[in-house]
Short mmCIF file of C-alpha atoms in Angstrom, two decimals:
data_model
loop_
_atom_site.label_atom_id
_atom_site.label_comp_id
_atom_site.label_asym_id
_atom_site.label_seq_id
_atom_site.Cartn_x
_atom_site.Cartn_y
_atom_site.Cartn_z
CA UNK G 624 0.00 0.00 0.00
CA UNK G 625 1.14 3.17 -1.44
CA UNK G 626 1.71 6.06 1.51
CA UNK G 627 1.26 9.96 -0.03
CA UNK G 628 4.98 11.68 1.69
CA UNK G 629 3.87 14.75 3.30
CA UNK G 630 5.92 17.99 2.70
CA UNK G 631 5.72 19.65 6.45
CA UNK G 632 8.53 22.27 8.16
CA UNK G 633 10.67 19.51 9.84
CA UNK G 634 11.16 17.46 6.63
CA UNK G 635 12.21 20.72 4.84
CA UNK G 636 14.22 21.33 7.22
CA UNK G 637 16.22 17.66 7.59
CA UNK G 638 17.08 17.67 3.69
CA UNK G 639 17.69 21.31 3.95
CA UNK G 640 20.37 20.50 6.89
CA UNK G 641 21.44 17.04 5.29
CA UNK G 642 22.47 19.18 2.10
CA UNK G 643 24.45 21.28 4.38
CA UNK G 644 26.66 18.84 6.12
CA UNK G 645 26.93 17.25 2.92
CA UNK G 646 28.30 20.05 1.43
CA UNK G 647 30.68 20.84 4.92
CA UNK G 648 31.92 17.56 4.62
CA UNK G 649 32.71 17.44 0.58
CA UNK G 650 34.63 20.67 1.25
CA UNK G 651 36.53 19.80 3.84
CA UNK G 652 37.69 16.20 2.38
CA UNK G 653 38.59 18.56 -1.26
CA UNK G 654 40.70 20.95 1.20
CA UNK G 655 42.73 17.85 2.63
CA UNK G 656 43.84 16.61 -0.82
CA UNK G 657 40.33 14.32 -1.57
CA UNK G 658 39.70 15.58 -5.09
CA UNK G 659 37.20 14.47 -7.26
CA UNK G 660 34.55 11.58 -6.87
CA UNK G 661 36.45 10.57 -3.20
CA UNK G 662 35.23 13.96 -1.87
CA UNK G 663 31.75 13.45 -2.41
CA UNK G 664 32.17 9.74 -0.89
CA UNK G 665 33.19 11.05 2.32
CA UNK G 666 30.35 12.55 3.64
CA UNK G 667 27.87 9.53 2.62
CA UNK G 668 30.71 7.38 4.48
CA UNK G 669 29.96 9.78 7.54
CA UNK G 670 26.19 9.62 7.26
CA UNK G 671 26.07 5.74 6.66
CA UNK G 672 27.96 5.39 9.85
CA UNK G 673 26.08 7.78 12.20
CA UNK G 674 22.81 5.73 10.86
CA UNK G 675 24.17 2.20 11.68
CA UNK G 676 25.19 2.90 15.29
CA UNK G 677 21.64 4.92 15.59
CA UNK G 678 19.96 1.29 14.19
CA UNK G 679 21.90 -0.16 16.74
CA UNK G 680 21.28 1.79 19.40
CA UNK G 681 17.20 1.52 19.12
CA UNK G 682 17.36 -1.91 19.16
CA UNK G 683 19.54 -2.14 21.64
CA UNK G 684 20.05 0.65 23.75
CA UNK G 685 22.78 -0.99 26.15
CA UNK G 686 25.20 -1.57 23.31
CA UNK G 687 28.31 1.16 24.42
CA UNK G 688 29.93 0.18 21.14
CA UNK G 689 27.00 1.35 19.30
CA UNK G 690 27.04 4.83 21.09
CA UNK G 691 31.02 4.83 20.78
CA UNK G 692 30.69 4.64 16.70
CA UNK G 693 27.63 7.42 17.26
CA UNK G 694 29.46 10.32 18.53
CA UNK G 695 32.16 9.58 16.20
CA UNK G 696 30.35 9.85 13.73
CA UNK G 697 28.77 12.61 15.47
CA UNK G 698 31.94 14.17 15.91
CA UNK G 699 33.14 13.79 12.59
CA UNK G 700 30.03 15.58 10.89
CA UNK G 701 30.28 18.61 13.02
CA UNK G 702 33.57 18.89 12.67
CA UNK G 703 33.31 19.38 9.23
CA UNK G 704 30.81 21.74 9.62
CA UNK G 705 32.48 23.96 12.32
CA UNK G 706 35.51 23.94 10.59
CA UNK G 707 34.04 25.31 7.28
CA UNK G 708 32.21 27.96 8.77
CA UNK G 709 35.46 30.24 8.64
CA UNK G 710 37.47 28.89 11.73
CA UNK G 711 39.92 27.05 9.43
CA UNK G 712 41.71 28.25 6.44
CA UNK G 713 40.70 25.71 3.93
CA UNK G 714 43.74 27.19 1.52
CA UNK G 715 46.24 25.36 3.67
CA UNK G 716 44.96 22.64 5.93
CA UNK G 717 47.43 21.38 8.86
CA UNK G 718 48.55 18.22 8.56
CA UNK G 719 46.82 16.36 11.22
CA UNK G 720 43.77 17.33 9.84
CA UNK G 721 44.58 15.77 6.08
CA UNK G 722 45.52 12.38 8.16
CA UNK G 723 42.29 12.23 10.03
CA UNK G 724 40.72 12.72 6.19
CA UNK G 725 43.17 9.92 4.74
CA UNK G 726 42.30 7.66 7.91
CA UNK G 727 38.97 8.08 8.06
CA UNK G 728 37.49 5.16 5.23
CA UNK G 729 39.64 2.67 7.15
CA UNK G 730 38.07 3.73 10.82
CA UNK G 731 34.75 4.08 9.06
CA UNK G 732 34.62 0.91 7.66
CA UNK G 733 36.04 -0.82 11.07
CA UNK G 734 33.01 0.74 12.86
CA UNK G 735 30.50 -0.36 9.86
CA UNK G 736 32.04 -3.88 10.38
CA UNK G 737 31.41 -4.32 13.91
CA UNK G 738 28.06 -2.74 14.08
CA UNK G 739 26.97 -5.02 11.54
CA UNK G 740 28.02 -8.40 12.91
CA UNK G 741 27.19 -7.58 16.52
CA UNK G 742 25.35 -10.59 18.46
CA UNK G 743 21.86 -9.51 18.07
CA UNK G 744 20.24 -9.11 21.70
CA UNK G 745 18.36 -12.12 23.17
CA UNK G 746 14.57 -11.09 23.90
CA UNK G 747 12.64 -13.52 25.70
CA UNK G 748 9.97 -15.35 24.17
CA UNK G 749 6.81 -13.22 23.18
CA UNK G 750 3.48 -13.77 25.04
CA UNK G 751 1.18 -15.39 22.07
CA UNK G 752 -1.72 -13.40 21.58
CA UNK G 753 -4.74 -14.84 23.21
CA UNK G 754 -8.14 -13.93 22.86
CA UNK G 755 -10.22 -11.70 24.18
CA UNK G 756 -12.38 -12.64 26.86
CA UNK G 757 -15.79 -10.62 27.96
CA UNK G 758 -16.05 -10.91 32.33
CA UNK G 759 -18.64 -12.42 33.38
CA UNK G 760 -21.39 -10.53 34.58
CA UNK G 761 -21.99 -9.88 38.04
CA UNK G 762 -24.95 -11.76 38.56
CA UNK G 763 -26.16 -11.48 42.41
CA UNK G 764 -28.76 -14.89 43.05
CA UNK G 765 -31.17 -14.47 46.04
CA UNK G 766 -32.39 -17.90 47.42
CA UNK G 767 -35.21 -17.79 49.05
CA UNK G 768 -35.19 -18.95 52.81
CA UNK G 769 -35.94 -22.60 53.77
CA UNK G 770 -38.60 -23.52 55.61
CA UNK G 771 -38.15 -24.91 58.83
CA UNK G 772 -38.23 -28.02 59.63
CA UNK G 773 -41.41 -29.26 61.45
CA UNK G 774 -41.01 -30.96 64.74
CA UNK G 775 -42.61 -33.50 65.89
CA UNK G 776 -45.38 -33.29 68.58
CA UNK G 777 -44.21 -33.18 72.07
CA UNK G 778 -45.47 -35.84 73.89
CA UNK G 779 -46.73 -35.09 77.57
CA UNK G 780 -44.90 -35.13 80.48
CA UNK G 781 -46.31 -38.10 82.85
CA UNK G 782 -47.91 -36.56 85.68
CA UNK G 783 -47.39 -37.72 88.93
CA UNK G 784 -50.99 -38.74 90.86
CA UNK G 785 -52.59 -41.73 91.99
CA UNK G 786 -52.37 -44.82 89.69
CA UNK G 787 -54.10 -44.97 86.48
CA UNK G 788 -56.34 -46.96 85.87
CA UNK G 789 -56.44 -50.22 83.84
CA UNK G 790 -55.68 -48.92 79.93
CA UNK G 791 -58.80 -49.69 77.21
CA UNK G 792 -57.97 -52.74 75.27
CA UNK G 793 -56.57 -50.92 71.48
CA UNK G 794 -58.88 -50.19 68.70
CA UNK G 795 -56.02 -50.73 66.44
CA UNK G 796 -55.74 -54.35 65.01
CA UNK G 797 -52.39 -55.54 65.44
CA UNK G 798 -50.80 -58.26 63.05
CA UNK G 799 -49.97 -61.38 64.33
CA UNK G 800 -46.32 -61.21 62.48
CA UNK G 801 -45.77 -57.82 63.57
CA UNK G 802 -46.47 -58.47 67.65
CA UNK G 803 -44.33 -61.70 67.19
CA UNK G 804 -41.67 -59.46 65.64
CA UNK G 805 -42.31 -56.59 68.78
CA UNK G 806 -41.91 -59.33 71.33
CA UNK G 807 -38.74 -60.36 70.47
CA UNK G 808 -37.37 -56.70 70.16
CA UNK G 809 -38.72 -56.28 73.55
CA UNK G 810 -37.29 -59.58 75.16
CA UNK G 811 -33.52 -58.66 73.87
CA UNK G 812 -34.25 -55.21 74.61
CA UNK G 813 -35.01 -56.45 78.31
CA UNK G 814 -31.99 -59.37 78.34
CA UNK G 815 -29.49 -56.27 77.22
CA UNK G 816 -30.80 -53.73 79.82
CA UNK G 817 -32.82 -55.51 82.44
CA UNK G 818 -35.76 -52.94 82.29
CA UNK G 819 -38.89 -53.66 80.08
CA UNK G 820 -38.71 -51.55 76.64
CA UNK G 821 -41.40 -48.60 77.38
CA UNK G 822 -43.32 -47.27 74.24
CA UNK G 823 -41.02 -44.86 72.09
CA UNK G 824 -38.26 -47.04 72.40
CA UNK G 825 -40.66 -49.58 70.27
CA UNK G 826 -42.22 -47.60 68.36
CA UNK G 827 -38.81 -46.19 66.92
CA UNK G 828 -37.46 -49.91 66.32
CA UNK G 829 -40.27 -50.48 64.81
CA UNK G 830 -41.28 -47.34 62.89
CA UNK G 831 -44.84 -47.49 63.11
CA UNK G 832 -47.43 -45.27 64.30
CA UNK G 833 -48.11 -44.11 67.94
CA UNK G 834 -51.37 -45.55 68.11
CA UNK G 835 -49.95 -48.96 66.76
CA UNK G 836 -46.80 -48.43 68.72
CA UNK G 837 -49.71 -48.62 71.90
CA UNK G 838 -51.66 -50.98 70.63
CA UNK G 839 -48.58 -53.24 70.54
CA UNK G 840 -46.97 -52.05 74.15
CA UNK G 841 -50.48 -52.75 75.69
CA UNK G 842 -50.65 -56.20 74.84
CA UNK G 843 -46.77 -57.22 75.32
CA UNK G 844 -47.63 -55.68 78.95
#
């Protein structure tokens, strides 16, 4: 996809300083005996250099011989342009200035060299993307409250007096099987505590009725 390049101030205004130091630099390599072609190859040898240790300093930041190979380059670029700005007579350079010039594609290229095969920096292992997920509503659930449980009728309390009198032979009919089956719950009930089994005792071994439970007590009596 095809991206429209916006003319705005600070583009204007990097190519108009890139043309600048250009030019700084293709002087100053012409005054220190670089005629020709290698004069114009100087300052892209600059440039090239200052953008591989900037590369290498964004991706990774800690490298100190990335920032070393920087501010030379750094150094060398506004060198060139102080020095052309009238400080330096470019009519007769010193001579430590035409051996920087005549040393420079040899330090250039030893700094290109080892920015370029520097051990890339290990980066742990990226999180995979996962996908994602909506929370869960807060949902608030109201239970509704239990009924309690019914208890069963108290029975009541003996009351102390003269003796009762003889109990009414039972309405309920009793089964045959079923008083043979209470008499021998109440003759191991007596054999294991030596008092005769009174009427809830039965009635909860056997799981009957209280009227049966009665019925049954009155004639084991």
């Amino acid at each position: 996809m095809s991206r429209t390049l916006r003319l705005d101030a600070v583009l204007i205004q990097a190519v108009i300083a890139g043309a600048l130091s250009f030019a700084h630099l293709h002087d100053l390599a012409a005054a220190a005996g670089q005629d020709g072609w290698k004069a114009w190859a100087y300052p892209v040898s600059v440039d090239l250099l200052l953008v591989a240790a900037w590369r290498r300093m964004r991706t990774d930041a800690e490298n100190r011989d990335a920032w070393l190979w920087f501010a030379i380059a750094l150094v060398a670029s506004l060198g060139a342009n102080v020095a052309t700005a009238g400080l330096l007579d470019l009519t007769n350079v010193p001579a430590w200035l035409r051996i920087l010039v005549a040393g420079w594609p040899a330090l250039a290229f030893l700094g290109g060299t080892l920015l370029a095969h520097a051990p890339a920096p290990v980066r742990g292992p990226e999180p995979a993307d996962q996908p994602h997920v909506e929370p869960a509503p807060d949902v608030s659930v109201e239970r509704a409250p239990e009924p309690a449980p019914e208890l069963p009728p108290a029975e009541p309390a003996p009351q102390s007096g003269p003796s009762d009198p003889a109990p009414i032979p039972p309405a309920v009919p009793v089964p045959p099987a079923l008083l043979d089956h209470a008499q021998k719950i109440a003759d191991a009930h007596q054999a294991q505590t030596g008092t005769p089994i009174d009427t809830a005792t039965l009635r909860n071994r056997l799981g009957i009725p209280p009227a049966l439970a009665d019925a049954i007590a009155i004639q084991l009596a």
